[in-house]
mmCIF file of C-alpha atoms in Angstrom:
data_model
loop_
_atom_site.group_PDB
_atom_site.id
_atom_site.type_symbol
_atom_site.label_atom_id
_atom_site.label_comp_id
_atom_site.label_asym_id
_atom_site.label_seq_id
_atom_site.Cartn_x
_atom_site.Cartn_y
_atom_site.Cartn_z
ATOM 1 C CA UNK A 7 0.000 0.000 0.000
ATOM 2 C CA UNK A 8 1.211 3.771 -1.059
ATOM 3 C CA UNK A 9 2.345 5.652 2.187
ATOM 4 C CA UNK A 10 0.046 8.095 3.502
ATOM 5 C CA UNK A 11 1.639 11.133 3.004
ATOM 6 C CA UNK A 12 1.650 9.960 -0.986
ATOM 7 C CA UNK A 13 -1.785 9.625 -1.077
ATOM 8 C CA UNK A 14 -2.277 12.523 0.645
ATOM 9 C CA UNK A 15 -0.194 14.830 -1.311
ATOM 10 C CA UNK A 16 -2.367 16.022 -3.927
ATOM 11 C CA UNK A 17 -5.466 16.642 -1.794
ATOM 12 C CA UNK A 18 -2.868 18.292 0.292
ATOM 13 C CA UNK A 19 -2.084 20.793 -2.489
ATOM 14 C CA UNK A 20 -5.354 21.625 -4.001
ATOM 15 C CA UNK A 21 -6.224 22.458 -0.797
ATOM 16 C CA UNK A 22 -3.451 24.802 -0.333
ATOM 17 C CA UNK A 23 -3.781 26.631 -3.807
ATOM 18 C CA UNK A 24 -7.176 26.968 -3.304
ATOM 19 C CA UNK A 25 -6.511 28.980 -0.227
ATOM 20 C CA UNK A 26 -4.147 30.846 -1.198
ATOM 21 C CA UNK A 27 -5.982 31.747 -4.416
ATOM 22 C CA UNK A 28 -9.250 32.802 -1.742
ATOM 23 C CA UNK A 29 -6.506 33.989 0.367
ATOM 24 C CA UNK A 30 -7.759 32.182 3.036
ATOM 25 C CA UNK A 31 -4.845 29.961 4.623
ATOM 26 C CA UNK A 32 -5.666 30.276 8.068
ATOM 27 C CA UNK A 33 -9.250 29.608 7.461
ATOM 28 C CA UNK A 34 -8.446 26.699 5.537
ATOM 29 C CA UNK A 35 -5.996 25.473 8.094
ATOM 30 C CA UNK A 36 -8.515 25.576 11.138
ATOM 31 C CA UNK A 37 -11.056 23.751 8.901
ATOM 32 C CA UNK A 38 -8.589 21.356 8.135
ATOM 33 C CA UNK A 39 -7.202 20.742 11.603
ATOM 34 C CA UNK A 40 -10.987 20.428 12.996
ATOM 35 C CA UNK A 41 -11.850 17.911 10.161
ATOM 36 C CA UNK A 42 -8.565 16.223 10.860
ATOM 37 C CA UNK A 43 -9.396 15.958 14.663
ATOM 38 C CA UNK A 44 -12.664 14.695 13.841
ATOM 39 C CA UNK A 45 -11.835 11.892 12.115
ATOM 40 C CA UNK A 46 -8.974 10.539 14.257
ATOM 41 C CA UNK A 47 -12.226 10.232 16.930
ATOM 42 C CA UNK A 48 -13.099 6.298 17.613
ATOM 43 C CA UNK A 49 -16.880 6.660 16.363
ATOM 44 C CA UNK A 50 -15.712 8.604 13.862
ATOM 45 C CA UNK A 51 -13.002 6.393 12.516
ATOM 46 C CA UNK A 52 -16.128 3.376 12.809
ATOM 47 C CA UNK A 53 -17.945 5.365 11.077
ATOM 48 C CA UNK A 54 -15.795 6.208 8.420
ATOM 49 C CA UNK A 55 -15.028 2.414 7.364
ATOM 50 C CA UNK A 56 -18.948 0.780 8.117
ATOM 51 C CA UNK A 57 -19.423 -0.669 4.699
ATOM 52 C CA UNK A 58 -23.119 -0.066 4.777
ATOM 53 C CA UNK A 59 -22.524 3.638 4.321
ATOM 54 C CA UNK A 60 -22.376 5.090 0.967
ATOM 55 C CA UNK A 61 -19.439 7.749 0.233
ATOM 56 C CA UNK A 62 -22.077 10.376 0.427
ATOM 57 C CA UNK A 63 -23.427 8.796 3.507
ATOM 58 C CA UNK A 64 -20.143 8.872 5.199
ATOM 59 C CA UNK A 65 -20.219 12.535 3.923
ATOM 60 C CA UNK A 66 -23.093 13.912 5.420
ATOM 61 C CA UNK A 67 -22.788 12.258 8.309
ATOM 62 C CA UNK A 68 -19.075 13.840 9.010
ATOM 63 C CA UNK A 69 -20.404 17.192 8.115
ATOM 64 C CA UNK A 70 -22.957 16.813 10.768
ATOM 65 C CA UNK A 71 -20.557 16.656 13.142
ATOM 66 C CA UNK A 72 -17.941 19.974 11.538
ATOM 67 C CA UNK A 73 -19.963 21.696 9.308
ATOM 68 C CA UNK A 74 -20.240 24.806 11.167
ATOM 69 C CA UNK A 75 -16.170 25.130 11.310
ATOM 70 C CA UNK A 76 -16.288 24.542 7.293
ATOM 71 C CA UNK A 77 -16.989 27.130 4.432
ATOM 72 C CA UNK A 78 -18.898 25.648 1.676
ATOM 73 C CA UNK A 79 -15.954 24.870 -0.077
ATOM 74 C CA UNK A 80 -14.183 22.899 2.522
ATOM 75 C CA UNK A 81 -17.840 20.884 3.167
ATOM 76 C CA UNK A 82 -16.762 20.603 -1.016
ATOM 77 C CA UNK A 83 -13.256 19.146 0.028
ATOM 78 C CA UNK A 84 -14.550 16.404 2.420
ATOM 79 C CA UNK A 85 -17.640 15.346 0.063
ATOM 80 C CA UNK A 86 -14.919 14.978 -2.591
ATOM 81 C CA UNK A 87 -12.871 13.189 0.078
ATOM 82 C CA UNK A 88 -15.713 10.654 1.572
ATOM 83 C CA UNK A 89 -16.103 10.065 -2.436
ATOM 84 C CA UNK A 90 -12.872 8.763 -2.912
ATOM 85 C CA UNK A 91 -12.604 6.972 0.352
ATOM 86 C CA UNK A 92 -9.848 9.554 1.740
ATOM 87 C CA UNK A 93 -11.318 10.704 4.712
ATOM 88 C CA UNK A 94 -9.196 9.069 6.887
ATOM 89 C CA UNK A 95 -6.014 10.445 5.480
ATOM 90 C CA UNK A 96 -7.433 13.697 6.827
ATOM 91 C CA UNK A 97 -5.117 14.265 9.900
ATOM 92 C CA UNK A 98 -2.239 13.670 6.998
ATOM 93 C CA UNK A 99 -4.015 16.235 4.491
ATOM 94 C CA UNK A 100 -3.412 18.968 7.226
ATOM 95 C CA UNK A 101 -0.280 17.991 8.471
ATOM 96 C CA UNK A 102 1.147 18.813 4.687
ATOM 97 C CA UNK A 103 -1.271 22.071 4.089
ATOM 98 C CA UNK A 104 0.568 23.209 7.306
ATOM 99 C CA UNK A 105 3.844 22.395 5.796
ATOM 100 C CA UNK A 106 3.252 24.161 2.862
ATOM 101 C CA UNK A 107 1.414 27.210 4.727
ATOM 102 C CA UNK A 108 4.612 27.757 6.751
ATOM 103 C CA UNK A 109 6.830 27.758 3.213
ATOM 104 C CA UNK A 110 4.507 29.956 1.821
ATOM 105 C CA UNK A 111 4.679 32.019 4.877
ATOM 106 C CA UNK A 112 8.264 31.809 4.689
ATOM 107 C CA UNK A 113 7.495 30.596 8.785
ATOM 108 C CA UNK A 114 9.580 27.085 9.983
ATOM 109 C CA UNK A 115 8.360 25.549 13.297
ATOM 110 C CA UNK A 116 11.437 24.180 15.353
ATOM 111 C CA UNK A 117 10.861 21.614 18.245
ATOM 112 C CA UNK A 118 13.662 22.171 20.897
ATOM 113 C CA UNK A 119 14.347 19.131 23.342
ATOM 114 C CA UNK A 120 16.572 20.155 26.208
ATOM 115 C CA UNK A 121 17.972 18.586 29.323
ATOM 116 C CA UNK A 122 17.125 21.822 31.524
ATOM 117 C CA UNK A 123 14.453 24.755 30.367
ATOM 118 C CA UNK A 124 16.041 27.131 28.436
ATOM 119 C CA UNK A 125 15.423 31.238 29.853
ATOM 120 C CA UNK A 126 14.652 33.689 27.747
ATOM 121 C CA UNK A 127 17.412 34.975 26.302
ATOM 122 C CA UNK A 128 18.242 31.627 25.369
ATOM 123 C CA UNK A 129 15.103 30.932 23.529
ATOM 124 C CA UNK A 130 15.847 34.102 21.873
ATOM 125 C CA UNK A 131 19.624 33.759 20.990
ATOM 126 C CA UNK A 132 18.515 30.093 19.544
ATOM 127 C CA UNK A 133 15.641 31.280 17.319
ATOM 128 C CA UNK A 134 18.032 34.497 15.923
ATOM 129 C CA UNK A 135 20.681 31.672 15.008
ATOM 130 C CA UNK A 136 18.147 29.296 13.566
ATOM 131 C CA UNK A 137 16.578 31.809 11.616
ATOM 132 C CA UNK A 138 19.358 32.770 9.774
ATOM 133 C CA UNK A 139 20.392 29.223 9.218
ATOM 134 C CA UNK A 140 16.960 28.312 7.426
ATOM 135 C CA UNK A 141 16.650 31.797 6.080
ATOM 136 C CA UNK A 142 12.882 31.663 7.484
ATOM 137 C CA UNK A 143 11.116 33.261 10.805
ATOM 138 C CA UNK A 144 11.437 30.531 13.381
ATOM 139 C CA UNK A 145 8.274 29.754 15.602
ATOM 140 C CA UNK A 146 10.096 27.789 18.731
ATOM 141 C CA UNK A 147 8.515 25.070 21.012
ATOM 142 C CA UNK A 148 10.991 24.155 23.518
ATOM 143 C CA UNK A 149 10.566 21.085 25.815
ATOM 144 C CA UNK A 150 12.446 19.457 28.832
ATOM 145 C CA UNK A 151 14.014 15.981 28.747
ATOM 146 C CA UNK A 152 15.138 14.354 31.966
ATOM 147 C CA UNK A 153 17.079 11.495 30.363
ATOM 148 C CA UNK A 154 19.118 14.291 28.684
ATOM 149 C CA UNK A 155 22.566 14.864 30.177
ATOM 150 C CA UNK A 156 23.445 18.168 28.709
ATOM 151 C CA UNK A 157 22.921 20.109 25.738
ATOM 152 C CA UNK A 158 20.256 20.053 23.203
ATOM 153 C CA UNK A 159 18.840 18.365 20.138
ATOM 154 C CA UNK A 160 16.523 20.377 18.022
ATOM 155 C CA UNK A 161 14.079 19.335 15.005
ATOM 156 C CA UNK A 162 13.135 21.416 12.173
ATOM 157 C CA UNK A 163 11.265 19.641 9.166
ATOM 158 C CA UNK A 164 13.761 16.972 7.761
ATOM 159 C CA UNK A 165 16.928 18.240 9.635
ATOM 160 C CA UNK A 166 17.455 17.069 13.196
ATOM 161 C CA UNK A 167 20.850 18.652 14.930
ATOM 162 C CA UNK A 168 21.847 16.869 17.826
ATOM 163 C CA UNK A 169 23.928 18.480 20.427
ATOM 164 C CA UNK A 170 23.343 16.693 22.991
ATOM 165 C CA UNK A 171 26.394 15.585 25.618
ATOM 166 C CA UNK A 172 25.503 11.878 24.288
ATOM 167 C CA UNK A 173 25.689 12.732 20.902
ATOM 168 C CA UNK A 174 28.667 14.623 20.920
ATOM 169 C CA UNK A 175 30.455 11.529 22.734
ATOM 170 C CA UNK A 176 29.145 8.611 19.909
ATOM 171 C CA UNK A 177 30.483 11.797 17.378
ATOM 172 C CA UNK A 178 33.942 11.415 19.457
ATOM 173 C CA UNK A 179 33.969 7.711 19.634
ATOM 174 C CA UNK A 180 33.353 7.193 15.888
ATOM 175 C CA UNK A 181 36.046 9.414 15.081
ATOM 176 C CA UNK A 182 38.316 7.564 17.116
ATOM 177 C CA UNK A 183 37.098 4.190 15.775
ATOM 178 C CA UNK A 184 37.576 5.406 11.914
#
């Protein structure tokens, strides 16, 4: 079976250029996470594979549970969805519009994991730095890890940089061992 985030894809993007055409992203993104939260529910999710249901069964009966969060176009995107038995690739479908809202937006989001909370000026010295590396504004979510030693590792997109103290060591020990 084709990954997810393959089949996904292309819904992903006509959603996106459609919103951006309306110039609408942020509507379009709160529709989408709300119709992604939906259907990652557990009566939802039944619901959305009962074979007795037609598509435009399964359709109606999701919109009766979000259609007041949707325009009529995005009640549009999820008929079209339920009718070719994507609805379930929803929480997928808004993971990628949000990926491509944030390049459009020229906006990155960067997880932080760190063994301590990091103050202030930290926070701030790490998003300047970050920012210039990925030539984007940085939005920074910092978290604590106990199990951390020391340092850092942070995730943005595809590129994780680990500093932690244990990473730096393995870097050590395979340069020794090479």
């Amino acid at each position: 079976m084709a990954e997810l985030s393959t089949l996904a894809r292309p819904y992903a993007k006509a959603a996106f250029a459609y919103a951006q055409q309306a110039s609408d992203l942020s509507g379009w993104s709160a529709a989408l996470a709300t119709a992604a939260a939906v259907s990652q529910s557990e009566k939802v999710s039944e619901l959305l594979e009962n074979p007795q249901l037609t598509s435009e069964e399964r359709a109606e009966k999701f919109l009766s549970i979000c259609s007041d969060d949707l325009s009529e176009s995005g009640k549009n995107f999820i008929r079209l969805l339920a009718e070719n038995n994507r609805l379930p690739l929803l929480p997928e479908i808004s993971a990628l519009f949000e990926e491509l809202k944030a390049k459009a937006e020229s906006t990155i989001d960067v997880e932080v994991v760190s063994a301590r909370a990091l103050s202030d000026a930290q926070s701030a010295e790490l998003t300047k730095a970050l920012g210039k590396k990925f030539g984007r504004e940085v939005h920074l979510h910092s978290s604590v890890d106990e199990n951390l030693l020391g340092g850092a590792i942070v995730r943005a997109g595809d590129t994780v940089i680990d500093g932690t103290v244990r990473g730096r060591l393995a870097k050590l020990a395979e340069a020794m061992n090479s």
